[in-house]
mmCIF file of C-alpha atoms in Angstrom:
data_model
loop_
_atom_site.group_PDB
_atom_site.id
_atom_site.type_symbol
_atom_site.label_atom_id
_atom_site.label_comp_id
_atom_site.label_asym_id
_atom_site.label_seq_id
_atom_site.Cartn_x
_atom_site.Cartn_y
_atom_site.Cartn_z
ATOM 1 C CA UNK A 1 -41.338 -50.522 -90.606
ATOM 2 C CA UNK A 2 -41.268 -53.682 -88.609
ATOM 3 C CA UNK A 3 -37.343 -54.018 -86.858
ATOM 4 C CA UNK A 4 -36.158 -57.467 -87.421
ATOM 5 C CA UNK A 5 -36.648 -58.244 -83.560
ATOM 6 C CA UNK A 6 -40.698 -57.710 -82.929
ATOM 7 C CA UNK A 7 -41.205 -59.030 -86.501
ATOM 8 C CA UNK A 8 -43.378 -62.172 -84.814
ATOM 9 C CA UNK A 9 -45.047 -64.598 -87.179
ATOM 10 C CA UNK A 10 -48.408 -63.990 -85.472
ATOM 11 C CA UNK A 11 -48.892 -60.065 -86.274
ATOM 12 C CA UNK A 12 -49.863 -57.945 -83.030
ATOM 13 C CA UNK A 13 -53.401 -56.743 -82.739
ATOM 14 C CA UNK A 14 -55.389 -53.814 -80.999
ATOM 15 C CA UNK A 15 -58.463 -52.633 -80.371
ATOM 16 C CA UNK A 16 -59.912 -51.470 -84.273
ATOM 17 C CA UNK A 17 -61.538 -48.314 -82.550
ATOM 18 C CA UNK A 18 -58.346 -46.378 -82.380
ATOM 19 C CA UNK A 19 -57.608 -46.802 -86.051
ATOM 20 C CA UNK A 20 -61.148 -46.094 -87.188
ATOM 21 C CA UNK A 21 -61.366 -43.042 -85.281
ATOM 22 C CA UNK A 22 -57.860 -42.359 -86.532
ATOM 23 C CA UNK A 23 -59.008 -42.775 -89.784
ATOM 24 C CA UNK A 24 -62.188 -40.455 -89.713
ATOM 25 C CA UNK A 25 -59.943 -37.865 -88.294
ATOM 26 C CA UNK A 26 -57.697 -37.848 -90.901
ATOM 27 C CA UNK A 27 -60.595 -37.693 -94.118
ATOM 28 C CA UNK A 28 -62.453 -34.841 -91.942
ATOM 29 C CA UNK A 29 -59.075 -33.406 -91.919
ATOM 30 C CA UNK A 30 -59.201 -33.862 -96.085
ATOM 31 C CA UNK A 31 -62.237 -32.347 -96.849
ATOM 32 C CA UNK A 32 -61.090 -29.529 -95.154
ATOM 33 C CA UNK A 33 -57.954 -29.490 -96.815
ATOM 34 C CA UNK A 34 -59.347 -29.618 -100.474
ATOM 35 C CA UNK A 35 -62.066 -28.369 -102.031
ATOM 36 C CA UNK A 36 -64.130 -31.346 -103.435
ATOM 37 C CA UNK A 37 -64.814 -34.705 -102.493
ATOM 38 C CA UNK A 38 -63.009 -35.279 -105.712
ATOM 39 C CA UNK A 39 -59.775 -34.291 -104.453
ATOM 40 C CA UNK A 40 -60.383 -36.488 -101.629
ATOM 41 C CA UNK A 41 -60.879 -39.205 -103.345
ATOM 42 C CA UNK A 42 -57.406 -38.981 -104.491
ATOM 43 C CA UNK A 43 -55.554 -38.092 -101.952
ATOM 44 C CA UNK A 44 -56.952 -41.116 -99.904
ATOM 45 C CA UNK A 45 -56.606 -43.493 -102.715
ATOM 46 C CA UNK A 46 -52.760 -41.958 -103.219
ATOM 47 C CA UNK A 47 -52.039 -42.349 -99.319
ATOM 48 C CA UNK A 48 -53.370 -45.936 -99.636
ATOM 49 C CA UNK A 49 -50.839 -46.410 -102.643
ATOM 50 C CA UNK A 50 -47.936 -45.792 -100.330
ATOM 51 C CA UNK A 51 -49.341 -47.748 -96.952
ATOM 52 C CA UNK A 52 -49.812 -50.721 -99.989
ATOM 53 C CA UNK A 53 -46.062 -50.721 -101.184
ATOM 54 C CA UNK A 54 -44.824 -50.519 -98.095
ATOM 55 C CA UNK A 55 -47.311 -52.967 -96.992
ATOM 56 C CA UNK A 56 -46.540 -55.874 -99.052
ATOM 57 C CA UNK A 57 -43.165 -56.612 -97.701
ATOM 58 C CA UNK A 58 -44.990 -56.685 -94.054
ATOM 59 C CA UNK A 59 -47.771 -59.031 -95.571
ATOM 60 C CA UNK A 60 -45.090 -61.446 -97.436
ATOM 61 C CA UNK A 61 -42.745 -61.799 -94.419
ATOM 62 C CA UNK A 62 -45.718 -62.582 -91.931
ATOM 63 C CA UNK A 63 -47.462 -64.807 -94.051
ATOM 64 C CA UNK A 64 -44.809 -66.658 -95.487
ATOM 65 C CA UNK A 65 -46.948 -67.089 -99.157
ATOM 66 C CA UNK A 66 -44.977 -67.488 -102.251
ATOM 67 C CA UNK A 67 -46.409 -66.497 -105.760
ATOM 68 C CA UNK A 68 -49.653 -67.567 -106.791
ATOM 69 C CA UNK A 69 -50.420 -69.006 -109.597
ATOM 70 C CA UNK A 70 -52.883 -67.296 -110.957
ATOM 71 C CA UNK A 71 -55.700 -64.289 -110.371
ATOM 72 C CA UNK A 72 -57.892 -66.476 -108.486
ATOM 73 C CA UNK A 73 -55.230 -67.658 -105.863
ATOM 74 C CA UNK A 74 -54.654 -64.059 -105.677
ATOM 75 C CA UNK A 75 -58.370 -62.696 -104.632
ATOM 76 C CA UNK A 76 -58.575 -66.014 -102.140
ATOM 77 C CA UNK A 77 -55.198 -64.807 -100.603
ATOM 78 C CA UNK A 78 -56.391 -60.967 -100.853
ATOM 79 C CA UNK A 79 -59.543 -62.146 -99.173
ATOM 80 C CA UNK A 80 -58.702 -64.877 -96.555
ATOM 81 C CA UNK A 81 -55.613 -63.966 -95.632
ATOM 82 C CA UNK A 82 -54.654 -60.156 -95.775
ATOM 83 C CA UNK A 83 -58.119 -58.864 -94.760
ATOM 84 C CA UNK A 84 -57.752 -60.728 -92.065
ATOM 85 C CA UNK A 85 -54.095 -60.673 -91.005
ATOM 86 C CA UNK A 86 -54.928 -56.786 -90.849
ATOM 87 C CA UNK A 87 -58.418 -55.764 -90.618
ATOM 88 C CA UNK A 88 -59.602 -59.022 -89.114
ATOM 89 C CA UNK A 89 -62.738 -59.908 -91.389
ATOM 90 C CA UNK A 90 -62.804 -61.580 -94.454
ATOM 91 C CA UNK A 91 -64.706 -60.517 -97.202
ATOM 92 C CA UNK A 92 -66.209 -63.258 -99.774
ATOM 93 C CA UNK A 93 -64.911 -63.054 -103.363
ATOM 94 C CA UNK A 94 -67.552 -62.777 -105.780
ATOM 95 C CA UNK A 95 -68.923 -62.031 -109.374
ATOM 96 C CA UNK A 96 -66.149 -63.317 -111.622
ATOM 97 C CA UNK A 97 -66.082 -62.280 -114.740
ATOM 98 C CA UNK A 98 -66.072 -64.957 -117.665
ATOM 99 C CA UNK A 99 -62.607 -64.263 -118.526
ATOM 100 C CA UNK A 100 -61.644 -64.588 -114.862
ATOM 101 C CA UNK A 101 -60.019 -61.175 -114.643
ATOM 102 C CA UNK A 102 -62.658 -59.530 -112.380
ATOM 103 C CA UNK A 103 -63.709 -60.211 -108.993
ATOM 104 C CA UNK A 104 -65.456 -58.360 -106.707
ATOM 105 C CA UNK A 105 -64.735 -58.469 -102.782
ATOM 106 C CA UNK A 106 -67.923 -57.925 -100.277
ATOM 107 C CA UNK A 107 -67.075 -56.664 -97.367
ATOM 108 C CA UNK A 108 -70.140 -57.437 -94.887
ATOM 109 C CA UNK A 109 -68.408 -55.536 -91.930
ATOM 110 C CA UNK A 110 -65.955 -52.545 -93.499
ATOM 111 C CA UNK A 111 -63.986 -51.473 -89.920
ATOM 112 C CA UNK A 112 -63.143 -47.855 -91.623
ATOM 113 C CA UNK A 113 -66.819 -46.981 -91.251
ATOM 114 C CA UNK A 114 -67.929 -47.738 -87.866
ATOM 115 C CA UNK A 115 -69.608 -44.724 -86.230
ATOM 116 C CA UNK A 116 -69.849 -43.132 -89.685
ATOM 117 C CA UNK A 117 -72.732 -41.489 -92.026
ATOM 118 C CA UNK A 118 -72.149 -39.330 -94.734
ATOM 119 C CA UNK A 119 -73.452 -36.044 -94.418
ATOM 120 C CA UNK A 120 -75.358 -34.532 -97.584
ATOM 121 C CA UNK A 121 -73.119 -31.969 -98.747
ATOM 122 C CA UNK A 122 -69.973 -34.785 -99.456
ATOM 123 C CA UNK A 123 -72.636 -37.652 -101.487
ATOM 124 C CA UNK A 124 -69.102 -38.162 -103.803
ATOM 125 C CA UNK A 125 -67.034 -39.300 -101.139
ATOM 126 C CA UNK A 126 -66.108 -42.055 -101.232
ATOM 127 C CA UNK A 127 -65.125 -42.361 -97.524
ATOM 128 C CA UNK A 128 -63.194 -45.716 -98.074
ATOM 129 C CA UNK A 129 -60.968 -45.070 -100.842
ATOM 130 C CA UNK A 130 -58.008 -45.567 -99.086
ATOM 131 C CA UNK A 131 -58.304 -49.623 -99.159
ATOM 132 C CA UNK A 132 -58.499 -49.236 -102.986
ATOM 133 C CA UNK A 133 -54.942 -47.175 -103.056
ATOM 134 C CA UNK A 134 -53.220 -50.250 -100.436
ATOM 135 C CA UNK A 135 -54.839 -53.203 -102.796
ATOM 136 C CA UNK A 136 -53.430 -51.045 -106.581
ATOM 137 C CA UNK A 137 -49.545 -50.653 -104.172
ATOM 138 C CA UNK A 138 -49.866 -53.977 -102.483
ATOM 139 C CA UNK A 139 -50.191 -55.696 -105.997
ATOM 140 C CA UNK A 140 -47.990 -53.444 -108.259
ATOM 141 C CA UNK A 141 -45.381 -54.190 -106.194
ATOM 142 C CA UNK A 142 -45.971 -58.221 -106.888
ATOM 143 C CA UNK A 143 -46.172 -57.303 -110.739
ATOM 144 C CA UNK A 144 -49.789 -56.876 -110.878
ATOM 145 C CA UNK A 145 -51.403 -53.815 -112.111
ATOM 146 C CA UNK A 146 -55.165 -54.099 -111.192
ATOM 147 C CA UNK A 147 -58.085 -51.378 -111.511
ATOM 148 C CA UNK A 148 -59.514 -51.191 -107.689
ATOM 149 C CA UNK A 149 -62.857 -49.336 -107.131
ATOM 150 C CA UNK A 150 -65.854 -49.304 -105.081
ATOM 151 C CA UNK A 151 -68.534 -50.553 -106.583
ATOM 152 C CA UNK A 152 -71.260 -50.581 -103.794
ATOM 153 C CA UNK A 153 -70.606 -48.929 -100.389
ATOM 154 C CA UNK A 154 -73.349 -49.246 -97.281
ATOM 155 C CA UNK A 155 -72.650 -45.604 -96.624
ATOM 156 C CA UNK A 156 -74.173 -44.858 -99.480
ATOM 157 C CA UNK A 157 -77.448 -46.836 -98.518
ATOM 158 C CA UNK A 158 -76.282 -49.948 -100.488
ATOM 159 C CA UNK A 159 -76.633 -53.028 -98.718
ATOM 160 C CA UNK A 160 -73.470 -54.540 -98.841
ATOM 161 C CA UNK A 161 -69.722 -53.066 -99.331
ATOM 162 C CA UNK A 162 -68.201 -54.015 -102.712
ATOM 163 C CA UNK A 163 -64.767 -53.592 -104.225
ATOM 164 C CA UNK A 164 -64.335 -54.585 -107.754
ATOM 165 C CA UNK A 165 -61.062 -55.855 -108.912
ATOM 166 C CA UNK A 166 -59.956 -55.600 -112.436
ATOM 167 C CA UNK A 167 -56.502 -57.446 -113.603
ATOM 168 C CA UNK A 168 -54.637 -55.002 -116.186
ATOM 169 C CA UNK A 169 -51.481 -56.604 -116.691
ATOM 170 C CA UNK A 170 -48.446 -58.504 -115.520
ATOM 171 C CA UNK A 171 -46.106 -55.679 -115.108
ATOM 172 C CA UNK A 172 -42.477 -56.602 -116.288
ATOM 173 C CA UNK A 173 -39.727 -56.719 -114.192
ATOM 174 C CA UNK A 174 -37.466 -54.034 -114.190
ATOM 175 C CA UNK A 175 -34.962 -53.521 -111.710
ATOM 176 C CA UNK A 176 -35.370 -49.406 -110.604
ATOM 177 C CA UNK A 177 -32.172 -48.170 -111.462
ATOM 178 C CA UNK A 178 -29.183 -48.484 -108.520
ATOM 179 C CA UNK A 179 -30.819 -51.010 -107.171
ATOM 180 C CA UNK A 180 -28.911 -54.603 -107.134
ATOM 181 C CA UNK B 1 -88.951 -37.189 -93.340
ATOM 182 C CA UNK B 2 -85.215 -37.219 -94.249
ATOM 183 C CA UNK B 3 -84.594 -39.898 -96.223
ATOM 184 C CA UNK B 4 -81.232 -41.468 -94.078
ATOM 185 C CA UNK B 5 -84.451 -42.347 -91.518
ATOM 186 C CA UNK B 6 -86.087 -44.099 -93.869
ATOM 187 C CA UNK B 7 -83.688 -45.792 -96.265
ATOM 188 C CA UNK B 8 -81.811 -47.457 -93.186
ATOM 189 C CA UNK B 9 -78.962 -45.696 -93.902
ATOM 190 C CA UNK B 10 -78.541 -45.392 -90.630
ATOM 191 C CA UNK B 11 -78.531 -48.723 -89.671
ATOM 192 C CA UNK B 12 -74.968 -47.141 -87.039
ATOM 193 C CA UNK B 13 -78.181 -45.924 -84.687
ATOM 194 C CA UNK B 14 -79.154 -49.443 -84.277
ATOM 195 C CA UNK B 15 -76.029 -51.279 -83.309
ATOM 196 C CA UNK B 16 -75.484 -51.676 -79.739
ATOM 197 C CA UNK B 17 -72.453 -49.479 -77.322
ATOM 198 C CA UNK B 18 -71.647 -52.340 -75.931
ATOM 199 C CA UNK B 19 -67.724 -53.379 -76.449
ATOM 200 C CA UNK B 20 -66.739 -54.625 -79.913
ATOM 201 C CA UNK B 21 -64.567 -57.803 -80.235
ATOM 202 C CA UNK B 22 -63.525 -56.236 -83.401
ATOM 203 C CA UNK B 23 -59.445 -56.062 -84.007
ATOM 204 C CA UNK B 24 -57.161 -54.801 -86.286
ATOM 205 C CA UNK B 25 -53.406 -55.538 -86.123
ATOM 206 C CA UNK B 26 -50.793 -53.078 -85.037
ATOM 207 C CA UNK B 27 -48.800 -52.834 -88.569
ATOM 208 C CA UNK B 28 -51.851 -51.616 -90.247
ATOM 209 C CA UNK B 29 -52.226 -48.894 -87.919
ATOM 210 C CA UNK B 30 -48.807 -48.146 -88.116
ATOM 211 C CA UNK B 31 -48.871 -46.991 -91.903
ATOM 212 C CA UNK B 32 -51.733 -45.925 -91.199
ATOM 213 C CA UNK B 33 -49.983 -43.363 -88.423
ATOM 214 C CA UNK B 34 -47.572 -43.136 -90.335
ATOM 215 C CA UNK B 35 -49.709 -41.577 -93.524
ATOM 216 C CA UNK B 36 -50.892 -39.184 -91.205
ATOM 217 C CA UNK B 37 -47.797 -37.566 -90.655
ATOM 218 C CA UNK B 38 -46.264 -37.687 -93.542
ATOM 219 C CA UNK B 39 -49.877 -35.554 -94.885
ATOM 220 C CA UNK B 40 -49.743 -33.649 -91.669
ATOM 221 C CA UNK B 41 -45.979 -33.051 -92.666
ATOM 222 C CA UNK B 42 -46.386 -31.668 -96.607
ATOM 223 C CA UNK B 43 -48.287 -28.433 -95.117
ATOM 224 C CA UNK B 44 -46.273 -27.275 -92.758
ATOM 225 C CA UNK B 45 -42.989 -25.544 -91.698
ATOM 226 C CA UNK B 46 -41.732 -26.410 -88.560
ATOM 227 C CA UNK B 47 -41.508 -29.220 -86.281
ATOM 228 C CA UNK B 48 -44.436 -27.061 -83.425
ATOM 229 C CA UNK B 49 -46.828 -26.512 -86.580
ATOM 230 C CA UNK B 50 -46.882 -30.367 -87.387
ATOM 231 C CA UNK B 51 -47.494 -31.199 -83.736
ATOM 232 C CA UNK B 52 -50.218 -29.105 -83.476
ATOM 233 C CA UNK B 53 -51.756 -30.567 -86.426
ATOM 234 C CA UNK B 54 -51.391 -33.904 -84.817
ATOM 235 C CA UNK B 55 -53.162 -32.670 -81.701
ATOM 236 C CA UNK B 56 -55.814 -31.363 -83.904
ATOM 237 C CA UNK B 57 -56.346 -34.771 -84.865
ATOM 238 C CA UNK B 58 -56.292 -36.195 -81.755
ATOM 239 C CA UNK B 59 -59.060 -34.006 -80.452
ATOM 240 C CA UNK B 60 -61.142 -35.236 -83.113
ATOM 241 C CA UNK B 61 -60.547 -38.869 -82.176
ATOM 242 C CA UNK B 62 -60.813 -38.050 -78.181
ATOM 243 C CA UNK B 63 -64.187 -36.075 -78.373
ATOM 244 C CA UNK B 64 -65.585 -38.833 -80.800
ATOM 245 C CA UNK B 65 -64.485 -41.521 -77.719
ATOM 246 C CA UNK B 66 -65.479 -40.201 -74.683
ATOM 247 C CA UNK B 67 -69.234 -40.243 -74.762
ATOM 248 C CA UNK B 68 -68.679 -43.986 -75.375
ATOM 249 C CA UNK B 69 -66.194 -44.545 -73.371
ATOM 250 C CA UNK B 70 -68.151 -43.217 -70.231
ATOM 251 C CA UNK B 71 -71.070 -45.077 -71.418
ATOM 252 C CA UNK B 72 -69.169 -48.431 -71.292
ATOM 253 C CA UNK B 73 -66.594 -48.138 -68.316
ATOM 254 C CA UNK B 74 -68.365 -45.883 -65.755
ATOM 255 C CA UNK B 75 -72.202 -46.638 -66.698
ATOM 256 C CA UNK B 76 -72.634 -43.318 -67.819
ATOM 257 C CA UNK B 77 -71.350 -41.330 -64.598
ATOM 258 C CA UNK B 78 -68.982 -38.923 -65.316
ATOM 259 C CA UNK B 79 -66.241 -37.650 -63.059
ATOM 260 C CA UNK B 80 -66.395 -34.389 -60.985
ATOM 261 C CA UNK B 81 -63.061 -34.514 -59.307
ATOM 262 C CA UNK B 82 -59.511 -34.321 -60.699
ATOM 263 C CA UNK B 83 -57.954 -37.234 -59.176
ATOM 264 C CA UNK B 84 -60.517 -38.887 -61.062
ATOM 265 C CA UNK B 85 -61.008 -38.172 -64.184
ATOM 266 C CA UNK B 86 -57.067 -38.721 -64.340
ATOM 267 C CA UNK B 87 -57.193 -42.098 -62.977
ATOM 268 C CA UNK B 88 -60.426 -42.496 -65.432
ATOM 269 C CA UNK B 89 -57.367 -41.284 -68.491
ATOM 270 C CA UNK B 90 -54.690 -43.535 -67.173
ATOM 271 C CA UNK B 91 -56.949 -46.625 -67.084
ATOM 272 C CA UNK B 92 -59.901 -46.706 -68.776
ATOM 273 C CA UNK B 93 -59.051 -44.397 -71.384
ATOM 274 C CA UNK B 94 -55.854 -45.868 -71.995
ATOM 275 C CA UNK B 95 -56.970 -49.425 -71.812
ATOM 276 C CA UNK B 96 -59.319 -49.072 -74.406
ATOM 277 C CA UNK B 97 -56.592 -47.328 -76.576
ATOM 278 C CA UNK B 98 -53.988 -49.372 -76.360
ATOM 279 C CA UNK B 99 -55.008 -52.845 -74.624
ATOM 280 C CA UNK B 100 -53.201 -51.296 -71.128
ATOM 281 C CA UNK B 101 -52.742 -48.685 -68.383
ATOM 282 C CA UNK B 102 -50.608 -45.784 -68.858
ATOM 283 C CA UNK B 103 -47.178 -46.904 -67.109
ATOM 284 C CA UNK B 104 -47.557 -43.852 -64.689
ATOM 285 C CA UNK B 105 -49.400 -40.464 -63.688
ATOM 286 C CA UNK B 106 -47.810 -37.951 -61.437
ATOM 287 C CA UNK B 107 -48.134 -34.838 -59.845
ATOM 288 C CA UNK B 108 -45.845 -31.859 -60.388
ATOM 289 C CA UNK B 109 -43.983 -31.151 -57.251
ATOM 290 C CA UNK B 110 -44.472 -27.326 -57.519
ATOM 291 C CA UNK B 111 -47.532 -26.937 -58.754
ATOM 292 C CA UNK B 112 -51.022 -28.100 -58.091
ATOM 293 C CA UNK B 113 -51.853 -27.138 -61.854
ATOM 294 C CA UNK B 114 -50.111 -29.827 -63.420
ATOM 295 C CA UNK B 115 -49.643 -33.729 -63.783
ATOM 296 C CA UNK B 116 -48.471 -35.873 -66.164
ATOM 297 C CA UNK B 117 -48.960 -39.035 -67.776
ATOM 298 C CA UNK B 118 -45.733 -41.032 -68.826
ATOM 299 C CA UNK B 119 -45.402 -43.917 -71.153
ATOM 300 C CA UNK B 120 -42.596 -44.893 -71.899
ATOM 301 C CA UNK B 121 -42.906 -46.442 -75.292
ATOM 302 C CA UNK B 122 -46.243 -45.290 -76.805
ATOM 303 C CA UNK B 123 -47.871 -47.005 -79.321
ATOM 304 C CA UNK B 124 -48.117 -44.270 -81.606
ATOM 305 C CA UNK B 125 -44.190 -43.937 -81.393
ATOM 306 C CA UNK B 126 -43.527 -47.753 -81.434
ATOM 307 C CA UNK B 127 -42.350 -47.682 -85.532
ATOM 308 C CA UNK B 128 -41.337 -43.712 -85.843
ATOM 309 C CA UNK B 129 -38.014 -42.921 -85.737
ATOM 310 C CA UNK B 130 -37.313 -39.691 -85.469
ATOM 311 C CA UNK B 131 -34.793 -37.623 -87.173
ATOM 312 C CA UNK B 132 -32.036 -35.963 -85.911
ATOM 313 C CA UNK B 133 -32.516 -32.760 -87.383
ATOM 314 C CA UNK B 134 -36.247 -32.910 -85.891
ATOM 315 C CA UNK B 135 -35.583 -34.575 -81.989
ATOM 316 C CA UNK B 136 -37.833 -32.052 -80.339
ATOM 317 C CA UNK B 137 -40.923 -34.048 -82.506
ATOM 318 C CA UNK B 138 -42.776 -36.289 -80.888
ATOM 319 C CA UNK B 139 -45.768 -38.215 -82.754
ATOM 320 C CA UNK B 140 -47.534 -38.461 -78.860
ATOM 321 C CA UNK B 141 -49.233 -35.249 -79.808
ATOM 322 C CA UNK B 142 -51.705 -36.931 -81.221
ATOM 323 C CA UNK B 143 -52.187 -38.552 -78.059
ATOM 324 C CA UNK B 144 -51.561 -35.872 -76.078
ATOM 325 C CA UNK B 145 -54.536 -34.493 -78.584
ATOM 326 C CA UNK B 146 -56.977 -37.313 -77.646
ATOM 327 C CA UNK B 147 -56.554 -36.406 -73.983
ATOM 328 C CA UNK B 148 -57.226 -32.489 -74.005
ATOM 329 C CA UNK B 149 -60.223 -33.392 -75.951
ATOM 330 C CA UNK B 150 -61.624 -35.546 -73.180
ATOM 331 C CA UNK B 151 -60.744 -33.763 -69.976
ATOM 332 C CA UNK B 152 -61.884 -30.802 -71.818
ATOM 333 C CA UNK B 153 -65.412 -31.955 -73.142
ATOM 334 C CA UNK B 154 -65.565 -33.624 -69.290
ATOM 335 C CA UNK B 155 -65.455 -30.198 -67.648
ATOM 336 C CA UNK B 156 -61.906 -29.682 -66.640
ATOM 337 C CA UNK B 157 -60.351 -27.343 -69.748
ATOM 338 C CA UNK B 158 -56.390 -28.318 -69.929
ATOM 339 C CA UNK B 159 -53.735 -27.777 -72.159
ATOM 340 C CA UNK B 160 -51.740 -30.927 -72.927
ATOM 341 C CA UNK B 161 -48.540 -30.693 -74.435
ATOM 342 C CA UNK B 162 -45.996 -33.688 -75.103
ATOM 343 C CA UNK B 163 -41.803 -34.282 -73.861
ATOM 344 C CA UNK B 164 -39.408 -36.477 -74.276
ATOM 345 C CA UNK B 165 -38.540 -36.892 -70.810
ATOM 346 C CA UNK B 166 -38.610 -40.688 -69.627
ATOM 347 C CA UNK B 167 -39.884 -42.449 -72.343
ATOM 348 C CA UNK B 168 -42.847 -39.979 -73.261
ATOM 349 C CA UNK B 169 -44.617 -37.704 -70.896
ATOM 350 C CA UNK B 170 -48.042 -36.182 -71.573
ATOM 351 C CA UNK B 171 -47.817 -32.865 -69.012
ATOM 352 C CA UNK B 172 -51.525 -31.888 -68.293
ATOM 353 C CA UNK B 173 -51.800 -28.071 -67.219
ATOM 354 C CA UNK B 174 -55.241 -27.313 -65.994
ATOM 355 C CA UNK B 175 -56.864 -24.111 -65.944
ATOM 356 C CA UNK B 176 -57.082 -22.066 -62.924
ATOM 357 C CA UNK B 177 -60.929 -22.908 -62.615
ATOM 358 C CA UNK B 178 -60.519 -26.314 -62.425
ATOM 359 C CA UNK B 179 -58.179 -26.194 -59.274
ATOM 360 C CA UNK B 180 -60.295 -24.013 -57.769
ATOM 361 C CA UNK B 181 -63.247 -25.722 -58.119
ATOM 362 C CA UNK B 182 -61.685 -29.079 -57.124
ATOM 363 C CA UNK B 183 -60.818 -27.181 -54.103
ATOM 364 C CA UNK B 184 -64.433 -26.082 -53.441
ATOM 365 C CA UNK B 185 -65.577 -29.692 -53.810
ATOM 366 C CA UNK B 186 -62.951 -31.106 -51.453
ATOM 367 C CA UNK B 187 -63.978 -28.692 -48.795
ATOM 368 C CA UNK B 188 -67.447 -29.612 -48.665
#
């Protein structure tokens, strides 16, 4: 995506109303497109599966941030630095489990749902999917495979915006064939 | 009572108009964009069909905006003249888009129908490159999209459709009506 010239170090921002509108557009375009909220569900979370892989080489060539070290530096980075490099808030990482391979991220102010409610008929959707598709591509192409879904969404009438992380495993590297 | 009125579900009636500081950067919107496409893309055939799709879109985003938008930059007055809701396009509209004015809005020479709106490098276009076997497309008609929605929801029904012809042009054809009734109003 980015040409080698305007790839600056300090990513260029705009206003976030654009892309949230953009955004609604596009799932009122999906429920009309498929049937059930279902189908939705995973067509957004697929479509955030390719913005992810492509994403990641963005993220790694702005940031300039090597491999972590483990799952924790992983959800701080998620958290601190990609939410904000892109979205521009930072969500708090929470609820680890003992075994430190779940986390959850809270998102206090989710920019995908400004000016949105959820009308009765689609109480499945789950509007947001789309950042759980860019986290599973963002990560698989670092080795990671993770289990992203939303645990607690304020569009729902929760009171906070949750995504719950879940590390699978360290996928091995394989070169994909033809490539050197 | 419904129960989004009394579960604060609705806690987006409560947050002020005003301006948001909020920001997201470019590249995100960019894949973003660029998912849109590509979905608008896998259902149709040809090149017109998937820029009408994109305009589709568009006129979501644009009908969602103006209310907003004419709350924030004009107080709440809207525009009754042509000249003005296209200066209202070019600068407020496009400010709040894309952080600046449209580079420039003309007047066809031979007709008092039509204007249009060039930008030379549109956001929307900034990282889409377009292939050869497709040159006519051009991504601006989701902008172009965003625009019909607003001059039509203001009172002055257009058709806006989108060229490659110095960077981008937006070409604005109003109805009949609209001429006509700008006339009316300049008389008086």
């Amino acid at each position: 995506m980015s040409r080698q010239a305007n790839r600056a170090t300090d990513s260029k921002k705009m206003n976030s109303e654009l892309f949230t509108l953009t955004y609604g557009a596009l799932v009122t375009q999906l429920c009309k497109d498929y049937e059930n909220d279902e189908e939705v569900n995973k067509q957004l979370d697929k479509m955030g599966y390719n913005i992810g892989v492509r994403l990641i080489e963005d993220f790694l060539a702005r940031s300039s941030i090597g491999r972590c070290q483990d799952f924790r530096e992983t959800a701080d980075v998620i958290a601190k630095v990609a939410f904000k490099m892109y979205l521009g808030i930072t969500p708090s990482v929470t609820n680890w489990s003992p075994a430190g391979d779940e986390f959850s991220l809270i998102l206090e102010n989710n920019p995908l749902v400004d000016f949105v409610e959820l009308p009765d008929n689609h109480s499945t959707l789950i509007y947001s999917n789309l950042l759980c598709g860019v986290l599973r591509g963002a990560l698989e192409m670092v080795q990671m495979a993770v289990d992203v879904k939303f645990a607690q969404d304020t569009l729902r009438g929760d009171s906070v915006t949750e995504i719950r992380m879940k590390f699978i495993k360290r996928i091995e590297e394989n070169l994909p064939a033809g490539d050197e | 009572m419904e129960a989004r009125f009394t579960r604060g579900k609705s806690a987006i009636l409560e947050r002020p108009l005003s301006r948001p500081k909020t920001e997201v950067s470019v590249s995100a919107f960019a894949l973003l964009f660029s998912e849109v496409v590509q979905y608008c893309q896998s259902r149709v055939y040809s090149v017109s069909e998937l820029q009408a799709r994109l305009a589709e879109l568009g006129q979501r985003v644009g009908a969602s905006l103006l209310d907003v938008l004419v709350l924030r930059e004009k107080n709440g007055k809207r525009e009754t003249k042509v000249l003005n809701i296209l200066l209202f396009i070019k600068v407020s509209v496009w400010r709040s888009l894309f952080g600046k004015e449209a580079d420039k809005l003309e007047q066809a020479n031979d007709d008092d129908k039509t204007y249009y709106i060039i930008e030379k490098e549109p956001l929307v276009n900034t990282y889409i490159s377009v292939p050869k076997e497709n040159s006519t497309l051009n991504c601006a008609a989701f902008t172009g999209g965003i625009i019909e929605a607003i001059l039509t929801h203001s009172g002055f029904p257009a058709k806006v459709t989108v060229h490659w012809h110095k960077g981008t042009t937006l070409m604005i054809k109003f109805d009949e009506a609209v001429i006509t009734r700008d006339k009316v109003l300049e008389g008086r």
